[in-house]
Short mmCIF file of C-alpha atoms in Angstrom, two decimals:
data_model
loop_
_atom_site.label_atom_id
_atom_site.label_comp_id
_atom_site.label_asym_id
_atom_site.label_seq_id
_atom_site.Cartn_x
_atom_site.Cartn_y
_atom_site.Cartn_z
CA MET A 205 0.66 28.48 -9.96
CA VAL A 206 -1.54 25.46 -9.36
CA SER A 207 -5.18 25.11 -10.40
CA GLN A 208 -6.62 21.71 -9.51
CA PHE A 209 -9.24 19.84 -7.50
CA MET A 210 -9.60 16.34 -6.04
CA VAL A 211 -12.55 13.97 -5.81
CA GLU A 212 -11.87 10.98 -3.56
CA LEU A 213 -13.70 7.90 -2.38
CA VAL A 214 -12.29 7.23 1.08
CA GLY A 215 -12.49 4.27 3.41
CA THR A 216 -12.55 3.99 7.17
CA LYS A 217 -9.43 5.13 9.02
CA VAL A 218 -7.21 2.12 9.69
CA VAL A 219 -4.99 3.56 12.42
CA ASP A 220 -5.44 6.69 14.50
CA GLY A 221 -3.03 9.43 13.49
CA GLU A 222 -2.99 8.69 9.77
CA ALA A 223 -5.27 9.57 6.87
CA PRO A 224 -7.98 7.10 5.83
CA PRO A 225 -7.31 4.97 2.74
CA ARG A 226 -8.19 6.53 -0.60
CA ILE A 227 -10.03 3.93 -2.63
CA LEU A 228 -10.14 6.31 -5.61
CA HIS A 229 -8.20 9.56 -6.04
CA PHE A 230 -9.41 11.61 -9.04
CA ASN A 231 -7.25 14.71 -9.59
CA PRO A 232 -7.72 17.01 -12.63
CA ARG A 233 -4.87 19.53 -12.88
CA ILE A 234 -5.71 22.46 -15.11
CA ARG A 235 -2.43 24.20 -14.30
CA GLY A 236 0.59 23.29 -12.23
CA ASP A 237 1.43 19.77 -13.38
CA TYR A 238 5.10 19.05 -14.02
CA SER A 239 4.27 18.28 -17.67
CA GLY A 240 3.08 21.85 -18.19
CA LYS A 241 -0.16 20.52 -19.71
CA PRO A 242 -3.65 19.91 -18.32
CA VAL A 243 -3.83 16.32 -17.05
CA ILE A 244 -6.07 13.99 -15.07
CA GLU A 245 -4.34 11.77 -12.54
CA MET A 246 -5.94 8.84 -10.70
CA ASN A 247 -4.55 6.66 -7.96
CA SER A 248 -5.24 4.83 -4.71
CA CYS A 249 -3.54 5.14 -1.33
CA TYR A 250 -3.40 2.72 1.62
CA ARG A 251 -1.70 3.38 4.97
CA MET A 252 -0.42 6.66 3.48
CA GLN A 253 1.44 4.77 0.73
CA TRP A 254 0.49 5.76 -2.83
CA ALA A 255 0.30 3.17 -5.59
CA GLN A 256 1.42 3.77 -9.17
CA SER A 257 -0.59 6.63 -10.65
CA HIS A 258 -2.68 6.45 -13.81
CA ARG A 259 -2.39 9.63 -15.90
CA CYS A 260 -4.49 10.89 -18.81
CA GLU A 261 -2.65 13.58 -20.79
CA GLY A 262 -4.89 14.10 -23.80
CA PHE A 263 -3.98 11.01 -25.78
CA ALA A 264 -6.47 8.20 -26.28
CA SER A 265 -5.53 4.82 -24.85
CA ARG A 266 -3.93 2.49 -27.36
CA PRO A 267 -6.25 -0.06 -29.01
CA ALA A 268 -4.22 -2.93 -27.55
CA GLU A 269 -4.37 -1.52 -24.02
CA GLU A 270 -6.66 -3.17 -21.50
CA THR A 271 -10.08 -1.54 -21.20
CA VAL A 272 -12.39 -1.15 -18.20
CA ASP A 273 -15.89 -2.50 -18.86
CA ALA A 274 -15.13 -2.00 -22.58
CA GLN A 275 -14.33 1.69 -21.93
CA LEU A 276 -10.97 3.32 -22.66
CA LYS A 277 -8.88 4.23 -19.67
CA CYS A 278 -8.18 7.62 -21.29
CA GLU A 279 -10.13 9.51 -23.94
CA LYS A 280 -8.49 11.98 -26.33
CA TRP A 281 -8.86 15.72 -25.94
CA ILE A 282 -7.43 18.69 -27.85
CA ARG A 283 -4.03 19.60 -26.44
CA ASP A 284 -2.41 23.03 -26.59
CA ASP A 285 0.19 21.69 -29.02
CA ASP A 286 -2.49 20.45 -31.44
CA ASN A 287 -2.34 23.92 -33.07
CA LYS A 288 -6.06 24.56 -32.71
CA SER A 289 -6.15 28.14 -31.42
CA GLU A 290 -9.35 30.13 -30.99
CA GLU A 291 -8.72 31.91 -34.32
CA SER A 292 -8.45 28.70 -36.33
CA LYS A 293 -11.25 26.74 -34.67
CA MET A 294 -13.93 27.90 -37.12
CA LYS A 295 -11.83 27.05 -40.19
CA TRP A 296 -10.83 23.76 -38.61
CA TRP A 297 -14.45 22.72 -38.05
CA VAL A 298 -15.43 23.74 -41.60
CA LYS A 299 -12.59 21.76 -43.18
CA ARG A 300 -13.30 18.79 -40.94
CA LEU A 301 -17.06 18.57 -41.45
CA ILE A 302 -17.94 19.94 -44.89
CA GLY A 303 -17.84 17.42 -47.70
CA ARG A 304 -17.32 14.43 -45.44
CA SER A 305 -19.59 11.48 -46.23
CA LYS A 306 -18.23 9.18 -43.55
CA ASP A 307 -18.56 9.51 -39.80
CA VAL A 308 -16.09 11.97 -38.35
CA HIS A 309 -14.31 11.44 -35.06
CA ILE A 310 -14.73 14.61 -33.03
CA SER A 311 -12.00 15.75 -30.65
CA TRP A 312 -13.05 17.66 -27.56
CA PRO A 313 -11.14 20.13 -25.41
CA TYR A 314 -9.91 19.36 -21.92
CA PRO A 315 -13.13 18.76 -19.93
CA PHE A 316 -12.41 21.29 -17.16
CA GLY A 317 -11.73 25.01 -17.25
CA GLU A 318 -11.32 27.81 -14.75
CA GLY A 319 -14.64 29.57 -14.13
CA LYS A 320 -16.63 27.01 -16.14
CA LEU A 321 -19.56 24.95 -14.88
CA PHE A 322 -19.53 21.20 -15.39
CA VAL A 323 -21.42 18.08 -14.31
CA LEU A 324 -19.19 15.22 -13.19
CA THR A 325 -20.68 11.74 -12.92
CA LEU A 326 -18.81 8.93 -11.16
CA THR A 327 -20.17 5.41 -11.62
CA ALA A 328 -18.96 1.98 -10.53
CA GLY A 329 -18.92 -0.86 -13.05
CA LEU A 330 -17.92 -4.51 -12.86
CA GLU A 331 -14.24 -3.80 -13.50
CA GLY A 332 -13.72 -0.26 -12.26
CA TYR A 333 -14.86 3.33 -11.91
CA HIS A 334 -16.00 5.49 -14.83
CA VAL A 335 -15.92 9.30 -15.00
CA ASN A 336 -18.20 11.26 -17.32
CA VAL A 337 -18.12 15.05 -17.65
CA ASP A 338 -21.18 16.78 -19.14
CA GLY A 339 -22.42 13.42 -20.36
CA ARG A 340 -19.20 12.44 -22.16
CA HIS A 341 -16.90 9.64 -21.04
CA VAL A 342 -13.50 11.00 -20.01
CA THR A 343 -11.64 8.25 -18.17
CA SER A 344 -11.98 4.89 -16.42
CA PHE A 345 -9.99 3.53 -13.51
CA PRO A 346 -9.79 -0.24 -12.84
CA TYR A 347 -10.36 -1.53 -9.33
CA ARG A 348 -7.10 -1.97 -7.46
CA THR A 349 -6.28 -5.34 -5.89
CA GLY A 350 -7.36 -5.51 -2.27
CA TYR A 351 -10.16 -2.95 -2.58
CA THR A 352 -13.85 -3.53 -3.09
CA LEU A 353 -16.63 -1.05 -3.72
CA GLU A 354 -17.94 -1.65 -0.20
CA ASP A 355 -14.67 -0.31 1.25
CA ALA A 356 -15.59 3.22 0.11
CA THR A 357 -17.52 4.75 3.00
CA GLY A 358 -17.15 8.46 2.26
CA LEU A 359 -16.75 11.10 -0.44
CA SER A 360 -14.19 13.90 -0.23
CA ILE A 361 -14.02 16.92 -2.58
CA ASN A 362 -11.44 19.66 -2.15
CA GLY A 363 -9.22 22.03 -4.08
CA ASP A 364 -10.01 24.90 -6.45
CA ILE A 365 -13.69 24.12 -6.95
CA ASP A 366 -17.07 25.55 -5.95
CA ILE A 367 -19.76 22.89 -5.46
CA GLU A 368 -23.33 23.61 -6.50
CA SER A 369 -24.86 20.25 -5.54
CA ILE A 370 -24.04 16.58 -4.90
CA PHE A 371 -26.29 13.62 -5.56
CA ALA A 372 -25.38 10.10 -4.39
CA SER A 373 -27.18 6.84 -5.07
CA SER A 374 -26.65 3.21 -4.01
CA LEU A 375 -23.75 3.81 -1.65
CA PRO A 376 -22.67 0.97 0.68
CA SER A 377 -24.39 1.10 4.05
CA SER A 378 -21.74 -0.39 6.33
CA HIS A 379 -18.07 -1.28 6.75
CA PRO A 380 -16.25 -4.15 8.48
CA SER A 381 -15.23 -1.83 11.31
CA PHE A 382 -18.85 -1.11 12.16
CA SER A 383 -20.50 -4.42 11.27
CA PRO A 384 -18.11 -7.22 12.28
CA GLU A 385 -20.99 -9.68 12.32
CA ARG A 386 -20.95 -9.56 8.51
CA TYR A 387 -17.33 -10.72 8.36
CA LEU A 388 -16.72 -12.89 11.41
CA GLU A 389 -17.71 -16.49 10.73
CA MET A 390 -18.28 -18.01 14.15
CA SER A 391 -17.43 -21.52 12.98
CA GLU A 392 -15.47 -24.12 14.91
CA GLN A 393 -13.27 -24.80 11.89
CA TRP A 394 -11.61 -21.38 12.25
CA ARG A 395 -10.88 -21.66 15.97
CA ALA A 396 -7.26 -21.99 17.04
CA PRO A 397 -6.26 -25.24 18.78
CA PRO A 398 -5.00 -25.06 22.38
CA LEU A 399 -1.40 -24.05 22.88
CA PRO A 400 0.99 -27.02 22.79
CA THR A 401 2.72 -27.97 26.00
CA GLU A 402 6.06 -28.54 24.28
CA PRO A 403 8.32 -25.97 22.54
CA VAL A 404 7.50 -25.32 18.88
CA GLU A 405 9.62 -24.68 15.81
CA LEU A 406 8.00 -21.39 14.72
CA PHE A 407 5.84 -18.76 16.42
CA ILE A 408 4.22 -16.06 14.24
CA GLY A 409 2.98 -12.84 15.82
CA ILE A 410 0.57 -10.88 13.62
CA LEU A 411 0.19 -7.14 14.22
CA SER A 412 -3.44 -6.08 13.83
CA ALA A 413 -5.72 -3.16 14.72
CA ALA A 414 -8.83 -3.70 16.84
CA SER A 415 -11.17 -2.76 14.00
CA HIS A 416 -9.57 -5.15 11.47
CA PHE A 417 -12.25 -7.83 11.78
CA ALA A 418 -12.29 -8.57 8.05
CA GLU A 419 -8.49 -8.72 7.79
CA ARG A 420 -8.18 -11.22 10.65
CA MET A 421 -10.94 -13.39 9.20
CA ALA A 422 -9.16 -13.41 5.84
CA VAL A 423 -5.94 -14.57 7.52
CA ARG A 424 -7.77 -17.37 9.38
CA LYS A 425 -9.29 -18.61 6.14
CA SER A 426 -6.03 -18.48 4.15
CA TRP A 427 -2.44 -19.06 5.25
CA MET A 428 -3.24 -19.44 8.96
CA MET A 429 -4.98 -22.74 8.16
CA TYR A 430 -1.49 -24.24 7.88
CA THR A 431 -0.87 -23.61 11.58
CA ARG A 432 -4.00 -25.52 12.58
CA LYS A 433 -2.68 -28.61 10.81
CA SER A 434 0.71 -28.57 12.51
CA SER A 435 1.50 -28.77 16.21
CA ASN A 436 4.94 -27.32 15.53
CA ILE A 437 3.70 -23.88 14.38
CA VAL A 438 1.64 -21.34 16.34
CA ALA A 439 0.24 -18.00 15.14
CA ARG A 440 -1.47 -15.29 17.20
CA PHE A 441 -2.84 -11.80 16.51
CA PHE A 442 -1.52 -9.00 18.73
CA VAL A 443 -4.09 -6.24 19.11
CA ALA A 444 -4.17 -3.07 21.22
CA LEU A 445 -7.32 -1.40 22.51
CA ASN A 446 -9.46 0.95 20.43
CA GLY A 447 -10.82 4.34 21.46
CA LYS A 448 -14.38 3.13 20.86
CA MET A 449 -15.90 0.91 23.54
CA GLU A 450 -18.16 -0.89 21.06
CA VAL A 451 -15.12 -1.95 18.99
CA ASN A 452 -13.38 -3.27 22.11
CA ALA A 453 -16.51 -5.21 23.06
CA GLU A 454 -16.60 -6.89 19.65
CA LEU A 455 -12.86 -7.56 19.87
CA LYS A 456 -13.29 -9.27 23.25
CA ARG A 457 -16.09 -11.44 21.85
CA GLU A 458 -13.92 -12.35 18.84
CA ALA A 459 -10.93 -13.20 21.04
CA GLU A 460 -12.99 -15.43 23.34
CA PHE A 461 -14.40 -17.43 20.45
CA PHE A 462 -11.39 -17.86 18.14
CA GLN A 463 -8.76 -18.10 20.91
CA ASP A 464 -6.09 -16.64 18.62
CA ILE A 465 -5.90 -13.01 19.80
CA VAL A 466 -3.54 -11.52 22.38
CA ILE A 467 -4.90 -8.18 23.60
CA VAL A 468 -2.06 -5.94 24.78
CA PRO A 469 -3.04 -3.54 27.59
CA PHE A 470 -2.67 -0.11 25.96
CA MET A 471 -4.46 2.11 23.45
CA ASP A 472 -3.45 1.54 19.84
CA SER A 473 -1.04 4.11 18.43
CA TYR A 474 1.64 4.16 15.75
CA ASP A 475 4.12 5.30 18.37
CA LEU A 476 3.55 2.07 20.32
CA VAL A 477 4.03 -0.44 17.50
CA VAL A 478 7.43 -1.26 18.98
CA LEU A 479 5.68 -2.38 22.18
CA LYS A 480 3.58 -4.82 20.16
CA THR A 481 6.78 -6.17 18.63
CA ILE A 482 8.31 -6.63 22.08
CA ALA A 483 5.12 -8.40 23.21
CA ILE A 484 5.46 -10.82 20.29
CA ALA A 485 9.07 -11.59 21.24
CA GLU A 486 8.19 -12.14 24.91
CA TYR A 487 5.24 -14.37 24.00
CA GLY A 488 7.48 -16.48 21.76
CA VAL A 489 9.97 -16.95 24.59
CA ARG A 490 7.96 -17.13 27.80
CA VAL A 491 4.44 -18.27 26.92
CA ILE A 492 5.09 -20.65 24.03
CA PRO A 493 8.83 -21.30 23.76
CA ALA A 494 9.70 -21.24 20.07
CA LYS A 495 12.96 -21.86 18.26
CA TYR A 496 12.14 -19.07 15.80
CA VAL A 497 9.90 -16.00 16.19
CA MET A 498 8.40 -14.16 13.22
CA LYS A 499 6.53 -10.83 13.05
CA CYS A 500 4.16 -9.77 10.26
CA ASP A 501 1.08 -7.62 9.61
CA ASP A 502 -2.51 -8.72 9.04
CA ASP A 503 -2.27 -7.67 5.37
CA THR A 504 0.65 -10.04 4.74
CA PHE A 505 0.30 -13.45 3.09
CA VAL A 506 2.88 -15.75 4.68
CA ARG A 507 4.24 -18.67 2.68
CA ILE A 508 4.85 -20.85 5.71
CA ASP A 509 6.30 -23.67 3.62
CA SER A 510 8.93 -21.29 2.21
CA VAL A 511 9.74 -19.96 5.69
CA LEU A 512 10.23 -23.50 7.00
CA ASP A 513 12.46 -24.34 4.03
CA GLN A 514 14.74 -21.42 4.94
CA ILE A 515 14.78 -22.46 8.60
CA LYS A 516 15.91 -25.97 7.70
CA LYS A 517 18.99 -24.52 6.00
CA VAL A 518 20.23 -23.02 9.28
CA LYS A 519 22.79 -25.09 11.14
CA SER A 520 21.74 -26.20 14.60
CA ASP A 521 24.52 -24.22 16.29
CA LYS A 522 23.70 -21.00 14.40
CA SER A 523 21.05 -18.29 14.77
CA VAL A 524 19.30 -16.51 11.91
CA TYR A 525 17.75 -13.12 11.18
CA VAL A 526 15.54 -12.65 8.12
CA GLY A 527 14.66 -9.06 7.27
CA SER A 528 16.14 -5.69 6.34
CA ILE A 529 18.87 -3.98 8.34
CA ASN A 530 19.96 -0.35 8.09
CA TYR A 531 23.58 0.34 8.94
CA TYR A 532 24.51 3.84 10.09
CA HIS A 533 20.97 5.07 9.63
CA ARG A 534 20.28 8.71 10.44
CA PRO A 535 17.06 8.93 12.53
CA LEU A 536 14.24 11.09 11.20
CA ARG A 537 13.46 14.10 13.39
CA SER A 538 10.17 15.09 11.76
CA GLY A 539 7.21 13.43 10.10
CA LYS A 540 5.24 10.30 10.86
CA TRP A 541 8.25 8.08 11.66
CA ALA A 542 10.18 10.72 13.61
CA VAL A 543 12.41 9.77 16.55
CA THR A 544 12.50 12.45 19.22
CA TYR A 545 15.75 13.48 20.88
CA GLU A 546 14.40 12.07 24.15
CA ASN A 547 14.07 8.62 22.55
CA GLY A 548 17.25 8.76 20.48
CA GLN A 549 20.12 11.13 21.21
CA ARG A 550 22.62 9.71 18.73
CA ARG A 551 22.83 11.16 15.24
CA LEU A 552 23.59 7.73 13.76
CA THR A 553 22.04 4.39 14.67
CA GLN A 554 24.68 1.76 13.96
CA VAL A 555 22.34 -1.19 13.39
CA MET A 556 18.59 -0.92 12.97
CA PRO A 557 16.34 -3.80 11.86
CA MET A 558 13.35 -2.82 9.76
CA GLY A 559 10.45 -4.52 8.01
CA LEU A 560 9.81 -8.25 8.25
CA ALA A 561 11.88 -9.81 11.00
CA MET A 562 12.36 -13.38 12.19
#
């Protein structure tokens, strides 16, 4: 039997059909954890992919372990195997407190209990989030790379819990998806040069969602700068339409200014990612003939110099594929990445490329 609840700070949905990113996932499990003990688990999740979890199991963090704003990641609480039953608690307190002249370190029970009221306070510091229960610090969770406090646009609470009241203060007021003017720098230095008239060595197609204004700007200001210095490399974003007209209007304005976006004529959907990939291949053959074509996402940092080094190793009379390949892969028939029988009748796919491809 499971007894647990979840408090989550969530961001804006990245792609239709999948859950929004969880900037912070706070999950106390009173019963039902595989350890058989009460625990507190914290994590983050992006594009439905969980990171490595951080678990507090009743032991205080080691002195040498990294802290968060000078706070321990995990505080100690009394575990069931500490041999402090209800009968012995009075004697234990007497022995622990009477006759002691020095300060005594007090151990507390697990901060949550079935049928018990509590006040949970979640605060954001310089290095991470801090959780206090009934005024006592319980745990701290460092900010994960790639997330900022402003990415959290909502609060979600669910599970085995009855809520009396919620009070929020100083929450962020906007998000890149709804205020692109805060993230798009309309500067000439970030504009893409005109397409070359001669074939190029490398064409990079970048898959992106219409609402990813901040992600595209980050790419322009980082590794994409390399392409503006070389006439032998071209990079373009491939973006499908969004269900919101205001997002499409901002996308059109962005594309007209930066000249580095190819808008494909269909509504964005995970089922149609393959069409974006085909569009990248066609663009790299028909629009800007390229010797090599590469596909990546807008959250990928491309080491163009390393890619070019690998290309130079290929003999002129040979072709090259860089990426993962599944041999005799059995297609999934359920879940997010399912292949329907209409789209794939065979039980085994002999060769299937996956991930980064060039």
